[in-house]
Structure formats: C-alpha cells, structure tokens
PDB file of C-alpha atoms in Angstrom:
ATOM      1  CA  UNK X   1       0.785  11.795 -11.375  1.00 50.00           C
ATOM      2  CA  UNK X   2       0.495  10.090  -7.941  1.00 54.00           C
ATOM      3  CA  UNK X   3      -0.535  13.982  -6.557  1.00 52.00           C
ATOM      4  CA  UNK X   4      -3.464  13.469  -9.061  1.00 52.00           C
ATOM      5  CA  UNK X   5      -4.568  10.576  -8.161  1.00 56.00           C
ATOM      6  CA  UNK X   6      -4.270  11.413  -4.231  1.00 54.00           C
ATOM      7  CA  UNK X   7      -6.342  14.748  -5.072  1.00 50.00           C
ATOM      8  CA  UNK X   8      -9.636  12.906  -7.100  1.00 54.00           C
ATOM      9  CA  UNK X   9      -9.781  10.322  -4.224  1.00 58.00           C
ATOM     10  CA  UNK X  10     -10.050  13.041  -1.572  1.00 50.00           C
ATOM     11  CA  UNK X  11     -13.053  14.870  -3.893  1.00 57.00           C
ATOM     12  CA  UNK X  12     -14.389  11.466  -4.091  1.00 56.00           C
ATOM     13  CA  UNK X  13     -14.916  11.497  -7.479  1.00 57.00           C
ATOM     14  CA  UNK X  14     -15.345   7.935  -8.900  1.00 66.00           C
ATOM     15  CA  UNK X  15     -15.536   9.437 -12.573  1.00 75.00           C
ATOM     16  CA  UNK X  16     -15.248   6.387 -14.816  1.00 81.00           C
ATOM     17  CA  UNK X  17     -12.014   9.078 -16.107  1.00 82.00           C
ATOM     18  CA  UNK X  18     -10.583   9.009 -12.718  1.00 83.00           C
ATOM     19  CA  UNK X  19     -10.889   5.246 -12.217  1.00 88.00           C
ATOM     20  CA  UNK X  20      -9.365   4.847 -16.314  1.00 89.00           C
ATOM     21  CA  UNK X  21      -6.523   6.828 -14.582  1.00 87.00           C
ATOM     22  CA  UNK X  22      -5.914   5.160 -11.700  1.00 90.00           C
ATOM     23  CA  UNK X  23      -6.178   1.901 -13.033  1.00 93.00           C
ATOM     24  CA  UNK X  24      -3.349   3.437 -15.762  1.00 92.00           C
ATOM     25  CA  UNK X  25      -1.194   4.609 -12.700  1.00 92.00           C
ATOM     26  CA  UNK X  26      -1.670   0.947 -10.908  1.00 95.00           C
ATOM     27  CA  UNK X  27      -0.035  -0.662 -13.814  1.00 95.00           C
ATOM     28  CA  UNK X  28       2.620   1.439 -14.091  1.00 94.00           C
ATOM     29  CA  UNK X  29       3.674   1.718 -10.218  1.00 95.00           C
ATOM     30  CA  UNK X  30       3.329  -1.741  -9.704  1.00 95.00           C
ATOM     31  CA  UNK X  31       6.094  -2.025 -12.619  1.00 95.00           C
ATOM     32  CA  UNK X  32       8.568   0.599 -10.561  1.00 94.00           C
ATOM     33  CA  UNK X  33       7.996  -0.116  -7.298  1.00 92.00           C
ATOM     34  CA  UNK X  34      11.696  -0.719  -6.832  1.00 91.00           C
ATOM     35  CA  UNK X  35      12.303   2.855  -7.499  1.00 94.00           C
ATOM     36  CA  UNK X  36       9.621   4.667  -5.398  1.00 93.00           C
ATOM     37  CA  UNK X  37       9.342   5.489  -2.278  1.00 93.00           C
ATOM     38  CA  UNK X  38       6.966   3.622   0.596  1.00 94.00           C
ATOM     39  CA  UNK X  39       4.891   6.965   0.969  1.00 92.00           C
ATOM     40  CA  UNK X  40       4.874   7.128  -2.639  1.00 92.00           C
ATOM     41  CA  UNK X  41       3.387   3.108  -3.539  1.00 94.00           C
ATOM     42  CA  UNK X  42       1.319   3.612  -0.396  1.00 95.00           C
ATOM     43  CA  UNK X  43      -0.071   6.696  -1.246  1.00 92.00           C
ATOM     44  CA  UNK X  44      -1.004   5.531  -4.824  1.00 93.00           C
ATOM     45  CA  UNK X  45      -2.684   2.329  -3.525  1.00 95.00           C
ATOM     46  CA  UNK X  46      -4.620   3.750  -0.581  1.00 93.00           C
ATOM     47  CA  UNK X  47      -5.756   6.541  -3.424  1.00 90.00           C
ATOM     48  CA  UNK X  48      -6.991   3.911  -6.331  1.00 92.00           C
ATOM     49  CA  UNK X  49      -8.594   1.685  -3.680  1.00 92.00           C
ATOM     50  CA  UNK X  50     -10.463   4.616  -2.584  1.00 90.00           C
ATOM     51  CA  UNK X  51     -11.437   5.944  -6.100  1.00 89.00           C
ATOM     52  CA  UNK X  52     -12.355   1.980  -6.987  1.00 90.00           C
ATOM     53  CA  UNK X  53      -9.828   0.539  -8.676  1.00 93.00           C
ATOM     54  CA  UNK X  54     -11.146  -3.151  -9.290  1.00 94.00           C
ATOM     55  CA  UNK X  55      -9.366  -5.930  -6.801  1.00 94.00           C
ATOM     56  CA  UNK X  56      -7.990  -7.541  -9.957  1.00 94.00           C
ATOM     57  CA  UNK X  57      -5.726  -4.669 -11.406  1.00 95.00           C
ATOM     58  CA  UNK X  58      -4.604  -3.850  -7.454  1.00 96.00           C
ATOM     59  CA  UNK X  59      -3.501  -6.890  -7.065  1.00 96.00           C
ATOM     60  CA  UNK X  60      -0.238  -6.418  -8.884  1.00 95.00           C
ATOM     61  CA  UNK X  61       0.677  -3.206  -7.324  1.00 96.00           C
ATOM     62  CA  UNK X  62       0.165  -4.874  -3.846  1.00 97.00           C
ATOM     63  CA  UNK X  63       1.943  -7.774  -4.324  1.00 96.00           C
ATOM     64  CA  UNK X  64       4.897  -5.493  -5.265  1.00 96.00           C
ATOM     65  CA  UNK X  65       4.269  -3.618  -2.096  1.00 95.00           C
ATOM     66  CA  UNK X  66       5.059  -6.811  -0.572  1.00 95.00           C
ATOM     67  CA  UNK X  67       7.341  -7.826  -2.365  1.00 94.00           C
ATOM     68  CA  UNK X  68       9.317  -4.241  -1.933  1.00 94.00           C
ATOM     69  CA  UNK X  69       9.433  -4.002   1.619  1.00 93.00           C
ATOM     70  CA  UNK X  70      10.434  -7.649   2.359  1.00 92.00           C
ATOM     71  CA  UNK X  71      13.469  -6.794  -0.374  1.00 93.00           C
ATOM     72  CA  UNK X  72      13.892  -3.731   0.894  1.00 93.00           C
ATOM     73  CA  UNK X  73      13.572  -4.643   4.714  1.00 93.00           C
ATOM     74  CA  UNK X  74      11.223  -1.563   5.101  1.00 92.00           C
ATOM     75  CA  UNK X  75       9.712  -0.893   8.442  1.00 91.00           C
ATOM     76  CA  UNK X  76       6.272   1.520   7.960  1.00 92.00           C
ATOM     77  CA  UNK X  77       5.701   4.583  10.262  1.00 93.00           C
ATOM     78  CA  UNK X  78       2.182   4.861  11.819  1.00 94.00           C
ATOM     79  CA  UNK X  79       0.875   6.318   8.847  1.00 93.00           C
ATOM     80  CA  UNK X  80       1.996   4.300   6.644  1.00 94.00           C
ATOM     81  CA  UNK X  81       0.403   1.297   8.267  1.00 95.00           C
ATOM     82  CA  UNK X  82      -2.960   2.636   8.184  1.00 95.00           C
ATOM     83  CA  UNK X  83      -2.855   3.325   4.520  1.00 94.00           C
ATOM     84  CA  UNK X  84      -1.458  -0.467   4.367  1.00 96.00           C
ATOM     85  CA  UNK X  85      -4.419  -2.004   6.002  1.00 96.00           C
ATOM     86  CA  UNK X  86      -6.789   0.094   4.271  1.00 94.00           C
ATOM     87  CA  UNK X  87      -5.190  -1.222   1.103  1.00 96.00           C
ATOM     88  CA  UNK X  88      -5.058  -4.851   2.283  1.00 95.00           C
ATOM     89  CA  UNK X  89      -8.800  -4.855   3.468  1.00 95.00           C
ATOM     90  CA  UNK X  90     -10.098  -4.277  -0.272  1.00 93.00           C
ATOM     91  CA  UNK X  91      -6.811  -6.229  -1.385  1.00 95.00           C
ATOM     92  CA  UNK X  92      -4.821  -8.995   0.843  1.00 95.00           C
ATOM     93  CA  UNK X  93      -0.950  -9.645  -0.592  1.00 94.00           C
ATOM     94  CA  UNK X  94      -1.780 -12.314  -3.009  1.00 90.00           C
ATOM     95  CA  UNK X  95       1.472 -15.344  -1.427  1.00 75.00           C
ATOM     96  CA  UNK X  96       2.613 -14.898   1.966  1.00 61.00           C
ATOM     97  CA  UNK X  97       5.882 -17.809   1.399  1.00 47.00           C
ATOM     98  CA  UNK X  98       8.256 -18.425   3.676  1.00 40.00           C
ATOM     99  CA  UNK X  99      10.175 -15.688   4.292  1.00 40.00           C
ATOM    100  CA  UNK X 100       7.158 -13.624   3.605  1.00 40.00           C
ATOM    101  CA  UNK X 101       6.255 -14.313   6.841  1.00 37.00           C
ATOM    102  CA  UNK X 102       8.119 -12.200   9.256  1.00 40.00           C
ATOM    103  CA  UNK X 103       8.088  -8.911   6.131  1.00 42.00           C
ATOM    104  CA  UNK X 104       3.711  -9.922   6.663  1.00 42.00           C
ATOM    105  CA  UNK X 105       4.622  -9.632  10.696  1.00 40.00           C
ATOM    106  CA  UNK X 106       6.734  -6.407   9.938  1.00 45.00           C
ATOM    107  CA  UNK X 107       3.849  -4.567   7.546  1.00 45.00           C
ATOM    108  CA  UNK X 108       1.016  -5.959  10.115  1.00 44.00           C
ATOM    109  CA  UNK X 109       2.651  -5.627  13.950  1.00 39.00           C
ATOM    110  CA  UNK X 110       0.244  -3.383  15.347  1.00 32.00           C
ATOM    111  CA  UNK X 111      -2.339  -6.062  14.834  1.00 34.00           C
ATOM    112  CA  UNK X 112      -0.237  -8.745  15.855  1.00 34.00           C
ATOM    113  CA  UNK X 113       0.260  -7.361  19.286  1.00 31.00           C
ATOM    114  CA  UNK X 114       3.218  -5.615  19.244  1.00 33.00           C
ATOM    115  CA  UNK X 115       2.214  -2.206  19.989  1.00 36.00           C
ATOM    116  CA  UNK X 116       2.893  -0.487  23.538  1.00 36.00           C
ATOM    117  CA  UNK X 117      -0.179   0.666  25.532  1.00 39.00           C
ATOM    118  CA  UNK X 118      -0.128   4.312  23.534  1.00 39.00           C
ATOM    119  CA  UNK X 119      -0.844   2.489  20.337  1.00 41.00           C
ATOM    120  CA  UNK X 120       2.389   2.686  18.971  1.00 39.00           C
ATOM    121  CA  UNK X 121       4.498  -0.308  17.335  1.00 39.00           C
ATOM    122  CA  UNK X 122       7.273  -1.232  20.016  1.00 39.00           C
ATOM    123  CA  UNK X 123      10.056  -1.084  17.280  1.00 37.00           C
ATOM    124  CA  UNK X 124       9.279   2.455  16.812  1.00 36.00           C
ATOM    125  CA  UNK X 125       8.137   2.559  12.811  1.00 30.00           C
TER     126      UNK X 125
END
C-alpha cells in the first residue's frame, strides 16, 4: 500500500481518490508505527504530504514518527532527513517534552550545526 501511495505522489495526482487513500493509509501507519520501518513511516509521510493530506490527519502519523525514533533511538541517514523536514515543514511534531529534546536534536542535526563541511551529519546517519 505504501508503494501506492509513493507512486500517485510522484504522478502528482491530487485525485480527491488518491488523497481518500492516503488519508486511509495515514490513519493506519500512524497506528503501527512500532512495527515499520523508518524508510517505510518516512516514505508514507513525505508521500501524503505531497499528494495533500490535510495538516490535521498528519498530525498523528508524525507525532508517532517522533515518538518512534526517540523509543527506538533511531538515527536517520541523509535521505531520510530530507524526507523528515519536508514532512515537518507542512507538519511540525505536535510536543517536543523533555526528553524529546535531544530525539528533536537527533531527527534535526544537520540544521542544528552538526554537519561536517561536505554536508554530512558528523555522527555519520
């Protein structure tokens, strides 16, 4: 389903159909996050924000993101961090508590300064 969803936002086809089924897909990740992988929530988010899934039924399936790789200690790879970004611009993590902090620092370090003069994060994600 997530191949779907990646496939209509690359035709950019914001079909009211396509946005139903994105919107569907949102609901449903957000509710497994725990069992998928990073590539697979971030691929699914950067996809619905790009076919125009409304802020308010993202929110949910970002907030998981959050809350998945500060459980989950996850460290992103350049790649993934773009899609992150792109996925926080339309939709910011709705908390950022306390120990939110340093997972925020994590999923946002090349912005925070921490890449090396090529770009890339210094921790190597």
């Amino acid at each position: 389903l997530a191949g779907v969803v990646v496939a209509v936002s690359h035709r950019s086809l914001c079909l009211p159909e396509a946005v139903n089924f994105a919107t569907l897909l949102v609901g449903h990740a957000s509710a497994h996050c725990t069992e998928l992988t990073p590539q697979l929530m971030l691929n699914i988010a950067q996809s619905s924000v790009r076919i125009g899934v409304e802020s308010q039924h993202m929110q949910r399936l970002v907030d998981a993101i959050a809350q998945t790789v500060q459980d989950r200690n996850l460290q992103f790879n350049a790649v993934d961090m773009r899609q992150w970004k792109e996925v926080q611009q339309k939709c910011p993590p709705s908390w950022v508590g306390p120990t939110m902090t340093s997972g925020m620092t994590r999923m946002t370090g090349m912005t925070a300064g921490l890449a090396n003069a090529d770009g890339y994060p210094e921790h190597g994600w």
